[in-house]
Short mmCIF file of C-alpha atoms and ligand atoms in Angstrom, two decimals:
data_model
loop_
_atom_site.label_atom_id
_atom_site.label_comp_id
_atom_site.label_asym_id
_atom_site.label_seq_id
_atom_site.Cartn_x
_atom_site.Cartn_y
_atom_site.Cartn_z
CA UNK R 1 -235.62 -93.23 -2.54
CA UNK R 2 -237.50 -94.84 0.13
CA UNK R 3 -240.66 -93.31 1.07
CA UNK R 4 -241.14 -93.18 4.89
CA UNK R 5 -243.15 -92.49 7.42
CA UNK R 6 -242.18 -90.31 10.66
CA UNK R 7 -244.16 -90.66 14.00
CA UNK R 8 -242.47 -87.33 15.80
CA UNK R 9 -243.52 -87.07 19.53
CA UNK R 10 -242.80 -83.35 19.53
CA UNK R 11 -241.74 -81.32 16.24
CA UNK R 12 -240.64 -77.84 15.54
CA UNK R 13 -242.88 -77.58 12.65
CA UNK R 14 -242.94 -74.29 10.08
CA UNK R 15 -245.52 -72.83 12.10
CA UNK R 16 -244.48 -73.80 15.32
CA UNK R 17 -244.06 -76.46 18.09
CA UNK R 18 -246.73 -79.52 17.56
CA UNK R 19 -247.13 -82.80 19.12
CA UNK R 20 -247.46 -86.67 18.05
CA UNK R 21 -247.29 -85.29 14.71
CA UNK R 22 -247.28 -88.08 11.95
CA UNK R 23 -244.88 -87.13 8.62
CA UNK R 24 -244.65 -88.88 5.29
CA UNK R 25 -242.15 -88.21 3.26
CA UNK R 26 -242.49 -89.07 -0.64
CA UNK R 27 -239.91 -89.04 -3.80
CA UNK R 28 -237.42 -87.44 -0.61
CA UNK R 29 -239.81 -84.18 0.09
CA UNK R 30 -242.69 -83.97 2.81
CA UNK R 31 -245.43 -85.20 1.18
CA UNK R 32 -248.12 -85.35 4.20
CA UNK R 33 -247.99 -83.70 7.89
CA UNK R 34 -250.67 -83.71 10.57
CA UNK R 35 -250.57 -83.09 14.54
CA UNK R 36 -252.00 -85.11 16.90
CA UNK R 37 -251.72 -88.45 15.46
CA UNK R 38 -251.11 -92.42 17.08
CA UNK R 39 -248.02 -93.99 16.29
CA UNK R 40 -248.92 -96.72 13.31
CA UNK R 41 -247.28 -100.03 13.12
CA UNK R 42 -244.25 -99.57 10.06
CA UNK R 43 -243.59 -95.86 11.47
CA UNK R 44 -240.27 -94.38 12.50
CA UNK R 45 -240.77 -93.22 15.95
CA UNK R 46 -238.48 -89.92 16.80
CA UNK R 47 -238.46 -88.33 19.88
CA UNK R 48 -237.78 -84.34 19.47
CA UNK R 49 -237.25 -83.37 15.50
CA UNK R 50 -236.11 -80.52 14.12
CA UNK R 51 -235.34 -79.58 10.31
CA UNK R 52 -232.02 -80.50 9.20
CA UNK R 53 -229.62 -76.80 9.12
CA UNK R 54 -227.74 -75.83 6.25
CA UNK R 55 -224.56 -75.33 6.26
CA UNK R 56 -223.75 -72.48 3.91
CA UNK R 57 -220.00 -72.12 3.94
CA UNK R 58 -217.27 -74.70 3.61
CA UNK R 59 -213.85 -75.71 2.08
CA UNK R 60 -214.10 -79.23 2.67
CA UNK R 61 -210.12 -80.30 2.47
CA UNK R 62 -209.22 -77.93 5.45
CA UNK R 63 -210.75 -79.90 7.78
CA UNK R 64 -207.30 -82.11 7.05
CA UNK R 65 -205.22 -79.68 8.32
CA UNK R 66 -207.54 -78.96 11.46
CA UNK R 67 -205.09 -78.16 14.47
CA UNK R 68 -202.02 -78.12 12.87
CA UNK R 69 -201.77 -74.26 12.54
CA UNK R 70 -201.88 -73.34 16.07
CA UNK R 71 -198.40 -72.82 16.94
CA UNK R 72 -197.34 -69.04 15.92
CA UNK R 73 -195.44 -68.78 12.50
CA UNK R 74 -191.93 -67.70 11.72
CA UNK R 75 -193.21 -64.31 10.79
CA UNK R 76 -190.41 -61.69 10.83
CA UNK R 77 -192.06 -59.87 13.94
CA UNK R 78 -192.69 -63.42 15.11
CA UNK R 79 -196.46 -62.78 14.89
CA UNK R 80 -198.67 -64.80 13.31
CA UNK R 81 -202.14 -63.65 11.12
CA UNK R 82 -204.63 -65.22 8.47
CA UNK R 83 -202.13 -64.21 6.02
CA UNK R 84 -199.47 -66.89 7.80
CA UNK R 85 -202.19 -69.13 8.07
CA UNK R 86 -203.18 -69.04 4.60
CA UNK R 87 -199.35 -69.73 3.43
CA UNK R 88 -199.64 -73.11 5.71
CA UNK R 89 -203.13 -74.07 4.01
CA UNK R 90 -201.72 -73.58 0.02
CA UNK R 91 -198.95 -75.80 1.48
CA UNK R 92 -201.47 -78.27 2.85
CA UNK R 93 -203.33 -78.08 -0.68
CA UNK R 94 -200.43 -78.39 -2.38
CA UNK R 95 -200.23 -82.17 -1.28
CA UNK R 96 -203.82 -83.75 -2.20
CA UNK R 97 -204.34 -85.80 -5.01
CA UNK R 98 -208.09 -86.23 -5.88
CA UNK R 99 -208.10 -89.16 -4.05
CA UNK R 100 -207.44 -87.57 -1.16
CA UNK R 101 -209.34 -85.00 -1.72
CA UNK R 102 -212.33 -87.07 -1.69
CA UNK R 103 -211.28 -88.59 1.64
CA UNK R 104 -211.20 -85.89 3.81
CA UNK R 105 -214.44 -84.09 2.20
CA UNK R 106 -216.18 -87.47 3.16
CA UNK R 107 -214.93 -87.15 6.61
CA UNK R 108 -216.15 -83.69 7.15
CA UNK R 109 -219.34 -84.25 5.33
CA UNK R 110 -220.20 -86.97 7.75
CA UNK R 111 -219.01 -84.74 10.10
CA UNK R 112 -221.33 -82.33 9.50
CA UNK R 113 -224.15 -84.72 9.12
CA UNK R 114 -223.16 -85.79 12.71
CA UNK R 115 -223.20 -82.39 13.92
CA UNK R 116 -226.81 -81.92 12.43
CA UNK R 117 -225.92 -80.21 9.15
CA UNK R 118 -228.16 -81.64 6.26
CA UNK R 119 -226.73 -79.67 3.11
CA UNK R 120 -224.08 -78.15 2.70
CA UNK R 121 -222.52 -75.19 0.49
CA UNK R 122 -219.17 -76.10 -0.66
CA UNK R 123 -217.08 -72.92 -1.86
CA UNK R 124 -214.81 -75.13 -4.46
CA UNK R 125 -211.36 -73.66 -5.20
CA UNK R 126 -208.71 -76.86 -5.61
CA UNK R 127 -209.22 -77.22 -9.22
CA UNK R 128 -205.97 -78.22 -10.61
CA UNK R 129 -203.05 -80.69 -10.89
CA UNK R 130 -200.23 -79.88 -8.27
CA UNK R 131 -198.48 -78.65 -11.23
CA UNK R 132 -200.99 -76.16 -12.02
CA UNK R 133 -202.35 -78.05 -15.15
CA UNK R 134 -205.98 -78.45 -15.12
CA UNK R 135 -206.67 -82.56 -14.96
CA UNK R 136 -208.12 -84.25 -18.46
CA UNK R 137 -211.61 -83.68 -17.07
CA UNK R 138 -211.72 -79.88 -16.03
CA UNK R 139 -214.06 -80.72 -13.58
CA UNK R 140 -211.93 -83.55 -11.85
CA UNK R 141 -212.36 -81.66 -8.40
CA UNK R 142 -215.57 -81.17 -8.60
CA UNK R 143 -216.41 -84.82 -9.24
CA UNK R 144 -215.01 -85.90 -5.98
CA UNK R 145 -216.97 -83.01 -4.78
CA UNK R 146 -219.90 -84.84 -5.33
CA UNK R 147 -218.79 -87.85 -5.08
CA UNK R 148 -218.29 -87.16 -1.07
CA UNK R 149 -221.48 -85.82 -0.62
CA UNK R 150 -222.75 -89.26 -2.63
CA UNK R 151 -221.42 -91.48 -0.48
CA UNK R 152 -222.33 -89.71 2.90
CA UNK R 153 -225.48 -88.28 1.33
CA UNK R 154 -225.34 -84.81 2.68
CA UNK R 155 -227.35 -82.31 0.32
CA UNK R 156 -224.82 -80.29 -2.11
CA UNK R 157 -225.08 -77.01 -3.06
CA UNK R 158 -221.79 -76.86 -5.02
CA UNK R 159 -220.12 -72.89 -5.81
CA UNK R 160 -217.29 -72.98 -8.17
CA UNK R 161 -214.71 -70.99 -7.28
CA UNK R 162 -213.47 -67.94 -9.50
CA UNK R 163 -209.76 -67.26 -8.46
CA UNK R 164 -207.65 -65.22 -11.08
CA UNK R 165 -205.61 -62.66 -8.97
CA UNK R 166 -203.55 -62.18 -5.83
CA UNK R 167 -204.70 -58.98 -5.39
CA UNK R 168 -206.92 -55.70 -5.99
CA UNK R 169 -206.12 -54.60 -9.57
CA UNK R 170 -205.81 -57.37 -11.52
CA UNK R 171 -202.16 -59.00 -9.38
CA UNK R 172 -201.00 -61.87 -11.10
CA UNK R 173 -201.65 -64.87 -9.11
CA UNK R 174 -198.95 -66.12 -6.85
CA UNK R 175 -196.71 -69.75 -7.53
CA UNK R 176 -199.19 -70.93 -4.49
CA UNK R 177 -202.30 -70.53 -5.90
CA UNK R 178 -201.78 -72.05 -9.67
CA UNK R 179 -204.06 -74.72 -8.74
CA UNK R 180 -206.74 -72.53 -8.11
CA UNK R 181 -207.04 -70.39 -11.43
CA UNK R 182 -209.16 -70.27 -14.22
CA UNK R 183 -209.88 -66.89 -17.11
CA UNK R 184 -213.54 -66.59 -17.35
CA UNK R 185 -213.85 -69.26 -20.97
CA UNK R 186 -212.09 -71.90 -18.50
CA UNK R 187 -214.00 -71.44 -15.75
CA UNK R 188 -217.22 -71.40 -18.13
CA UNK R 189 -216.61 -74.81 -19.40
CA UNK R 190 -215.79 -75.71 -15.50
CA UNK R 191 -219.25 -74.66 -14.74
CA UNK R 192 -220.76 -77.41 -17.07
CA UNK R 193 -218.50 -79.86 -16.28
CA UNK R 194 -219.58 -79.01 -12.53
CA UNK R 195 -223.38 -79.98 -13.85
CA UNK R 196 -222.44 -83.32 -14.85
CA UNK R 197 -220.65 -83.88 -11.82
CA UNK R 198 -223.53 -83.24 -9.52
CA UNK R 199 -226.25 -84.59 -12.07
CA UNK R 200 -226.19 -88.16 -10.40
CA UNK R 201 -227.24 -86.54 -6.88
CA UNK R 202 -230.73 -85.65 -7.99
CA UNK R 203 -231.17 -82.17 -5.89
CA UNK R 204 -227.78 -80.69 -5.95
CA UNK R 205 -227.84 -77.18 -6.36
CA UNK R 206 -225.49 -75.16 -8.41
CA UNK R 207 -223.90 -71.81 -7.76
CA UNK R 208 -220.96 -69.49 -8.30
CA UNK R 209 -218.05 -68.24 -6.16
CA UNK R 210 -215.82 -65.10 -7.14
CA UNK R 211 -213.82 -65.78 -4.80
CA UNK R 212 -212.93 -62.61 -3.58
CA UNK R 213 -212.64 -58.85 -4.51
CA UNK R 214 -209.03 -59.25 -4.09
CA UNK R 215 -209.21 -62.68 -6.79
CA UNK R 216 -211.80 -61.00 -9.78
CA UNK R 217 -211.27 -58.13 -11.66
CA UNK R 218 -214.85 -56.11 -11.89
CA UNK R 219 -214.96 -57.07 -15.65
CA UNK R 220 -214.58 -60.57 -14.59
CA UNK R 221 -217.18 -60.26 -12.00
CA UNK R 222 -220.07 -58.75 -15.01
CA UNK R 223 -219.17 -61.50 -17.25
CA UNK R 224 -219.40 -64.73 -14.74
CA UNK R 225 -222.64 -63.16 -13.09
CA UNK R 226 -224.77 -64.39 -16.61
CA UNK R 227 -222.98 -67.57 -16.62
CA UNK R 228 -225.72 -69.57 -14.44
CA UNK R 229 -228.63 -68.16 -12.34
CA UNK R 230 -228.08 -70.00 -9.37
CA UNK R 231 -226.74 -68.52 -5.59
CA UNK R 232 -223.61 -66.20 -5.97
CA UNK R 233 -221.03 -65.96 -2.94
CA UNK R 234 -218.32 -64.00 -2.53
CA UNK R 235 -215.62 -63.55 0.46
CA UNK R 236 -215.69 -60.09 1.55
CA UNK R 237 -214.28 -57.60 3.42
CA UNK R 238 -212.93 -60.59 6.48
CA UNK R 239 -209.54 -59.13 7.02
CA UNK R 240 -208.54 -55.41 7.76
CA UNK R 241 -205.48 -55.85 5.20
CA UNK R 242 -208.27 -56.69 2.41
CA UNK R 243 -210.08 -53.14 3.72
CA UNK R 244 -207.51 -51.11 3.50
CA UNK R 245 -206.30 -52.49 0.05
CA UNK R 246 -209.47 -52.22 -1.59
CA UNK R 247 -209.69 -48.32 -0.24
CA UNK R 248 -206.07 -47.41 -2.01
CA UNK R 249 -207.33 -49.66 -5.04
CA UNK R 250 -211.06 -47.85 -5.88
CA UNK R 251 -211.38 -45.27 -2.66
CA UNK R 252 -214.06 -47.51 -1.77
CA UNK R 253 -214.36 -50.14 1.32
CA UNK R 254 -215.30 -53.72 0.06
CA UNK R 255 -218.75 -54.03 1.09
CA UNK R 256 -219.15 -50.52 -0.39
CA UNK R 257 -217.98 -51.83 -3.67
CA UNK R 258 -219.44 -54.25 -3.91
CA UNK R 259 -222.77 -52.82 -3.12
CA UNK R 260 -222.82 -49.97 -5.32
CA UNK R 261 -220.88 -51.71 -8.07
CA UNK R 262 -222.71 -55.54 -8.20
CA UNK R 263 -226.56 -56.26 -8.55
CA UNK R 264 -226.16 -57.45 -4.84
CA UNK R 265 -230.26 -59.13 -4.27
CA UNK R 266 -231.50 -61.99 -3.00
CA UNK R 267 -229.06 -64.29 -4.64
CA UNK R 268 -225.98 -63.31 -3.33
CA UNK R 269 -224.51 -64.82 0.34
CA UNK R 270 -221.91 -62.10 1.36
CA UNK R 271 -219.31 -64.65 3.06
CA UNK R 272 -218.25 -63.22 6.62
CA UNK R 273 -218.76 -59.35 5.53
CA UNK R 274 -216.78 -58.59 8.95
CA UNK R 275 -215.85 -55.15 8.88
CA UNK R 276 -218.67 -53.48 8.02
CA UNK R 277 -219.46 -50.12 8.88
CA UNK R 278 -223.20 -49.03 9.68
CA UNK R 279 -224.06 -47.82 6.02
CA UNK R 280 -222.80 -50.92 4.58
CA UNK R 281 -224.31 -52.93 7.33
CA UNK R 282 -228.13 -51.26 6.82
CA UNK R 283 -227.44 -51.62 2.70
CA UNK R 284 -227.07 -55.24 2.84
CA UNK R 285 -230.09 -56.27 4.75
CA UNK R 286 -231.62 -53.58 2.24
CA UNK R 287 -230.37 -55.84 -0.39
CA UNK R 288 -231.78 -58.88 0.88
CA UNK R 289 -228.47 -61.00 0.54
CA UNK R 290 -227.40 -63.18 3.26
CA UNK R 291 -224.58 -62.67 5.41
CA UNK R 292 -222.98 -65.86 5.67
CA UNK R 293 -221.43 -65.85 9.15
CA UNK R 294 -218.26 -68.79 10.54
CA UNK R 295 -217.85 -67.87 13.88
CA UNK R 296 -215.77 -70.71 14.76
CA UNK R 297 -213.38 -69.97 11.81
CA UNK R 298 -213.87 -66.38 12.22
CA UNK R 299 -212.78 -66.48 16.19
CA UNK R 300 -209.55 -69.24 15.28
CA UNK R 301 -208.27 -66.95 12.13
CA UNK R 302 -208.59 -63.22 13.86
CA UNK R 303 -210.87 -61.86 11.37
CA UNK R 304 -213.03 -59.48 14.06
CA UNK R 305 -216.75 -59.38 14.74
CA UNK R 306 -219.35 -58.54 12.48
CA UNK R 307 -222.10 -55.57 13.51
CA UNK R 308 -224.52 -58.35 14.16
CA UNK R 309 -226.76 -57.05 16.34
CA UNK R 310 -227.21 -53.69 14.17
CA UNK R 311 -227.99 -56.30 11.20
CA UNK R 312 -230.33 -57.80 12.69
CA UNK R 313 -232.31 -54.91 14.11
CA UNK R 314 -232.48 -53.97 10.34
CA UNK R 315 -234.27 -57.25 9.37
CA UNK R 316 -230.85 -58.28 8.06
CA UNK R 317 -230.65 -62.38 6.53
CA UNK R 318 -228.08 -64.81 8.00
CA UNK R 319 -226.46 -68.34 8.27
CA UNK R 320 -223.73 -70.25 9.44
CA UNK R 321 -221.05 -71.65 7.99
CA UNK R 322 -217.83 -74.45 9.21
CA UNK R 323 -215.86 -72.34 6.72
CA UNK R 324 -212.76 -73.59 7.69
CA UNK R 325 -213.69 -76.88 9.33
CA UNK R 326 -211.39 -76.29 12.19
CA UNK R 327 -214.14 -77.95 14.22
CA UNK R 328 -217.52 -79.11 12.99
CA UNK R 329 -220.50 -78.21 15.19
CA UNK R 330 -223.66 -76.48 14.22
CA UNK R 331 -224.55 -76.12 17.60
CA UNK R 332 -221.24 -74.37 18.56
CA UNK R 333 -221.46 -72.02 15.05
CA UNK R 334 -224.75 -70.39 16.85
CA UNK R 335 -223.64 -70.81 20.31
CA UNK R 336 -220.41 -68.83 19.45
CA UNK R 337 -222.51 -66.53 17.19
CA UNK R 338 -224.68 -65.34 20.19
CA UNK R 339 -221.69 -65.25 22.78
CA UNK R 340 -219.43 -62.99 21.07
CA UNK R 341 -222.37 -60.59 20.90
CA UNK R 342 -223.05 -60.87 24.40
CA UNK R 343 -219.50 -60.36 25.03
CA UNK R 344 -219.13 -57.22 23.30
CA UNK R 345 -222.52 -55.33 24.10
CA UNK R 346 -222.13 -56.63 27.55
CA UNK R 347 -225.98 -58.37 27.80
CA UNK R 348 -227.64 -61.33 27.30
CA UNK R 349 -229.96 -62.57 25.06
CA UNK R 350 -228.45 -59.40 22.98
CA UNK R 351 -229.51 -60.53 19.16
CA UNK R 352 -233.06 -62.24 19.67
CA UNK R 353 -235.48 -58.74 18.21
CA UNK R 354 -237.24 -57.79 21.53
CA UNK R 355 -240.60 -58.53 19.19
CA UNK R 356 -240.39 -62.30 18.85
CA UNK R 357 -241.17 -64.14 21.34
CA UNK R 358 -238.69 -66.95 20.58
CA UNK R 359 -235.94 -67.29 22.91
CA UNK R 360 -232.22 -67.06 21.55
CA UNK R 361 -231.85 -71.05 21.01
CA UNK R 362 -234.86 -71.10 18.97
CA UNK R 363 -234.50 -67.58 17.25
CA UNK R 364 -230.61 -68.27 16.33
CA UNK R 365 -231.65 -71.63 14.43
CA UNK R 366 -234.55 -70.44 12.71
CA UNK R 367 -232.53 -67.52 11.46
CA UNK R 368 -229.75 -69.49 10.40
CA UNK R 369 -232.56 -72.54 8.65
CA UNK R 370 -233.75 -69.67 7.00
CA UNK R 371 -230.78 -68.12 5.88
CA UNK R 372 -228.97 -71.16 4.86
CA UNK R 373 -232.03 -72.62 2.82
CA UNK R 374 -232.27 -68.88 0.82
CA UNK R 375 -227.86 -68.93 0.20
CA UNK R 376 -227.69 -72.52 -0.83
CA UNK R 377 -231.06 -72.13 -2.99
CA UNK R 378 -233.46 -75.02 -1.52
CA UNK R 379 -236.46 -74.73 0.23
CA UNK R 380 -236.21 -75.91 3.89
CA UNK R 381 -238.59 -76.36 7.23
CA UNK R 382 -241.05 -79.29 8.06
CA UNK R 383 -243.52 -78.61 5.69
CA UNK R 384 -245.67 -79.91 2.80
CA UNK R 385 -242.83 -80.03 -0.14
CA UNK R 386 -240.08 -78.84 1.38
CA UNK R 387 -237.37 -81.60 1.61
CA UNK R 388 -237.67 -84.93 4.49
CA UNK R 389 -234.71 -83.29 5.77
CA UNK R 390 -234.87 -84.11 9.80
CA UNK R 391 -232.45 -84.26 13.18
CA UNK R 392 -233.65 -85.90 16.20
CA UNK R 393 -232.24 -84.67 19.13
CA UNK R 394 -231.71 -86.83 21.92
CA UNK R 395 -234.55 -86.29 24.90
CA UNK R 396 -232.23 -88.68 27.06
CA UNK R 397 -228.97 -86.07 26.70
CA UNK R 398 -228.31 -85.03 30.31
CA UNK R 399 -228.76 -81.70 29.08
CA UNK R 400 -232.13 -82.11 27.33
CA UNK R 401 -233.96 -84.27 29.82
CA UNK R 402 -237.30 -82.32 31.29
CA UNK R 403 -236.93 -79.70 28.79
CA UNK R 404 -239.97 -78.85 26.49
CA UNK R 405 -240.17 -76.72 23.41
CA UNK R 406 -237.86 -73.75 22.90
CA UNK R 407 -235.71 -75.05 25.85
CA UNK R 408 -234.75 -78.21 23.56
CA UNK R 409 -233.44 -75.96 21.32
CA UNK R 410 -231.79 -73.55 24.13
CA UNK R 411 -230.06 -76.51 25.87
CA UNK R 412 -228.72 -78.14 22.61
CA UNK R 413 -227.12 -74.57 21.79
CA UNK R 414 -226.16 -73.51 24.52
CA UNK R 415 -225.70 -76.39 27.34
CA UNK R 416 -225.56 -79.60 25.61
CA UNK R 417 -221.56 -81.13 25.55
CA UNK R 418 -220.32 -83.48 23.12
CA UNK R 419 -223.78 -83.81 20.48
CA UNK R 420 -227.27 -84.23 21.13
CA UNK R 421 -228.02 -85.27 17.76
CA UNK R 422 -229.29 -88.68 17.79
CA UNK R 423 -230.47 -89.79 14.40
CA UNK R 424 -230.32 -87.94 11.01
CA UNK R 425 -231.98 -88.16 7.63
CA UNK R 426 -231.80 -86.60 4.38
CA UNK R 427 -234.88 -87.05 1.82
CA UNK R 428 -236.24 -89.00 4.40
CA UNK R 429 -233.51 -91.55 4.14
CA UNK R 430 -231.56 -92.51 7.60
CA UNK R 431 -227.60 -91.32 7.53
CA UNK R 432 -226.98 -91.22 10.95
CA UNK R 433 -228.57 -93.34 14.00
CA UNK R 434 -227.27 -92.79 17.96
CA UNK R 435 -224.97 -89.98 17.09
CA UNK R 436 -223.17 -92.13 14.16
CA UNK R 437 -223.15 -92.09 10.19
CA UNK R 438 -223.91 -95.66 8.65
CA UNK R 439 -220.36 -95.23 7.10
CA UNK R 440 -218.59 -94.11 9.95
CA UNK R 441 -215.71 -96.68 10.12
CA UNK R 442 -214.91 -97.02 6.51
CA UNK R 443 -214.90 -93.36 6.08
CA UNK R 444 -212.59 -92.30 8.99
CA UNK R 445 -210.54 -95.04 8.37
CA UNK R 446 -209.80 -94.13 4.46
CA UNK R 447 -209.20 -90.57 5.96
CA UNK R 448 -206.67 -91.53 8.50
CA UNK R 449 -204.31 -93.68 5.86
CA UNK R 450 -205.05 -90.38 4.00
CA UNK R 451 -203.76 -88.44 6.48
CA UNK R 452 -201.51 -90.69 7.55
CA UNK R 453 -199.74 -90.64 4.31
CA UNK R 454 -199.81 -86.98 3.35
CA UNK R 455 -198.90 -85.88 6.68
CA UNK R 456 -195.49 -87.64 6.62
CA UNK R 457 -194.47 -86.02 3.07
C1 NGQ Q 1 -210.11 -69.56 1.62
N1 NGQ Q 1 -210.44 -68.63 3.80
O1 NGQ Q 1 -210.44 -69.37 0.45
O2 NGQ Q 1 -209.95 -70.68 2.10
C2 NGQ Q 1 -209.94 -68.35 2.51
C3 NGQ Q 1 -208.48 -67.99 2.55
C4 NGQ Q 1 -208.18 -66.08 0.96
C5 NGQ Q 1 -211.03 -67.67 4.51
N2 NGQ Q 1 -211.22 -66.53 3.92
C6 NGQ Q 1 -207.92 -67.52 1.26
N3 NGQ Q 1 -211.42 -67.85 5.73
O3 NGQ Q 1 -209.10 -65.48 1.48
O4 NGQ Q 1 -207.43 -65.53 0.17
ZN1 ZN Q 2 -214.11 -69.32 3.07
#
């Protein structure tokens, strides 16, 4: 890893805004910081630099199928519904090979990277052959995993995905999920395998993923919960259908469950947590979990709209996630985040507590930096030891010009069209430079034969 070192004419620092601050990164963290520097021959000169966001829910191989669900389904009422939506996507997964696979994660990680997105949580389900059969290494999936986040160098925190049911009370899996199951011995030796897949990246992070209430059996959930000690997510309670089958299954709603039946804490990221009523929503801030919000994929699948501001004004944790991958954008993830609210309580400005100071730009990214870093379990900011994970933004964006401070951050969430990211790096290494990954053209080109080829099937 190269060491580097950053001349940053303004930075949003850990403790605030500074200027000509000089940054040297070492072995990939922040090894030395201080304001009001000169520029020194050898030195990277950034304009405006921010820490790189996390992004703390994804399933990398949807972003293949990105716009190709948006005409209504054949359902009988001729409506469609996540649950038509999800029968399309098992159909899409269905088709990838690992090769494929690979392709399209490395075209949404760079994506990502693009969009400003440094590390990224990737909630791993496609385990098997398309016949169902797990592949001679277990962990075949999981490989590619981090093989995509290798070769476009985007931090991984990898989850493993727990699938065993189709529904509440143990439901046998359906024909359209066998390549996503494991019992709790196979998924245990998937967990190591998913070590030595991600040994080779250096600070990959590994979690856990029940997938859902609707996928684990609560026996299932106590005996994966010792099997590593790293971040636990879990789907939960996204859809009204999941609500209302989890009440006729325990007399309990899912977040209630969950909370009073799960040592919910600090290491769990509570994926979406949508419909969630104000006990629930005051019990999970309690807990200190994160809520790990999509509101792109949230909006595009129907789910509904999360108590957010009532969160908040508990202290409640969050994040953002691409989920999905419909479209990649971190800006857009906290620009939508904020709107919706605004929408609904009919005010602006609605989330931001009325005792920061921060305006919503700044407030929404800290937040989510925060949030991200605690879900995907790394330590984030620019700081002494926390990772040389930076985005420029671009001070020559129509959008950003004659902006200072918090309005950076304001105008690249909220008015800046097609990205202000300029340049990108990761353990103070460069991926992206004027808006572009060093791999773009190999990497969207290997998707689009991918594509290309799988489409036509
Ligand atoms: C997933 N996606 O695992 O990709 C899910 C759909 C399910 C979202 N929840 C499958 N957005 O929940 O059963
Ligand atoms: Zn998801």
């Amino acid at each position: 890893m190269a060491d580097t070192t950053f001349w940053i004419e303004h930075a949003l620092l850990s403790d605030g805004w500074a200027s000509a601050v000089r940054m040297g990164s070492k072995d990939g963290r922040i090894a030395e910081l201080a304001t009001g520097q000169t520029c020194q021959p050898g030195d990277v000169c950034l304009a405006i630099g921010v820490p790189g966001l996390g992004n703390l829910h994804s399933h990398a191989f949807q972003r293949g199928m990105a716009g190709l669900t948006e005409a209504r389904g054949a359902g009988v009422d001729g409506s469609d519904s996540f649950w038509s939506w999800r029968e399309l996507m098992y159909r899409f997964l269905d088709r990838l090979d690992p090769d494929d696979f690979q392709a399209i994660a490395e075209q949404a990680y760079m994506e990502m990277l693009e969009a400003g997105f440094t590390r990224v949580g990737e909630f791993h389900y496609l385990h098997h052959a398309p016949d169902g059969r797990a592949y001679a290494d277990p962990a075949e999936m999981a490989t590619r995993v981090a093989a995509a986040a290798q070769m476009t160098g985007i931090g991984l925190s990898l989850l493993p995905v727990f699938y065993a049911h189709a529904d509440f009370g143990g439901a046998a899996p359906s024909p359209a999920q066998r390549r996503l199951i494991h019992d709790v011995d196979g998924f245990a030796a998937l967990l190591e395998g998913s070590a030595r897949a991600i040994a080779p990246l250096g600070d990959a992070v590994l979690g856990m993923a029940p997938h859902s209430l609707r996928a684990v059996t609560p026996q299932e959930l106590s005996a994966l919960l010792p099997l590593n000690a790293g971040p636990v997510h879990i789907h939960i309670a996204e859809q009204l259908r999941e609500v209302e089958a989890c009440l006729a299954w325990s007399g309990q709603r899912p977040l209630q469950w969950l909370l009073t039946n799960a040592p919910v804490d600090e290491r769990w990221c509570l994926v979406h947590a949508t419909h969630a009523h104000a006990d629930e929503v005051a019990a999970i801030a309690a807990s200190g979990a994160v809520v790990g919000l999509c509101p792109i994929t949230e909006a595009n699948l129907g789910d509904g709209v999360f108590p957010m501001r009532n969160f908040v004004a508990a202290g409640g944790r969050f994040g953002v996630g691409s989920d999905s991958n419909v479209l990649i954008d971190a800006a857009e993830e906290l620009r939508l985040l904020e709107y919706v609210q605004r929408l609904q309580h009919c005010g602006r400005n609605v989330l931001v507590p009325p005792i920061t100071s921060a305006s919503s730009g700044r407030w929404l990214f800290e937040s989510a930096l925060h949030g991200a870093a605690q879900a995907l379990g790394v330590e984030t900011g620019l700081r002494v030891g926390a990772p040389a994970d930076l985005v420029e933004l671009d001070p020559t964006h129509p959008a950003l010009a004659s902006r200072k401070g918090d309005a950076w951050l304001d105008s690249w969430v909220f008015a800046a069209a097609g990205s202000a990211v300029r340049s990108v790096w990761r353990n103070g290494e460069p991926l992206v430079a004027e808006g572009r990954h060093r791999q773009r053209e190999a990497i969207e080109c290997r998707s689009r034969d991918t594509l290309r080829r799988i489409l036509q099937q």
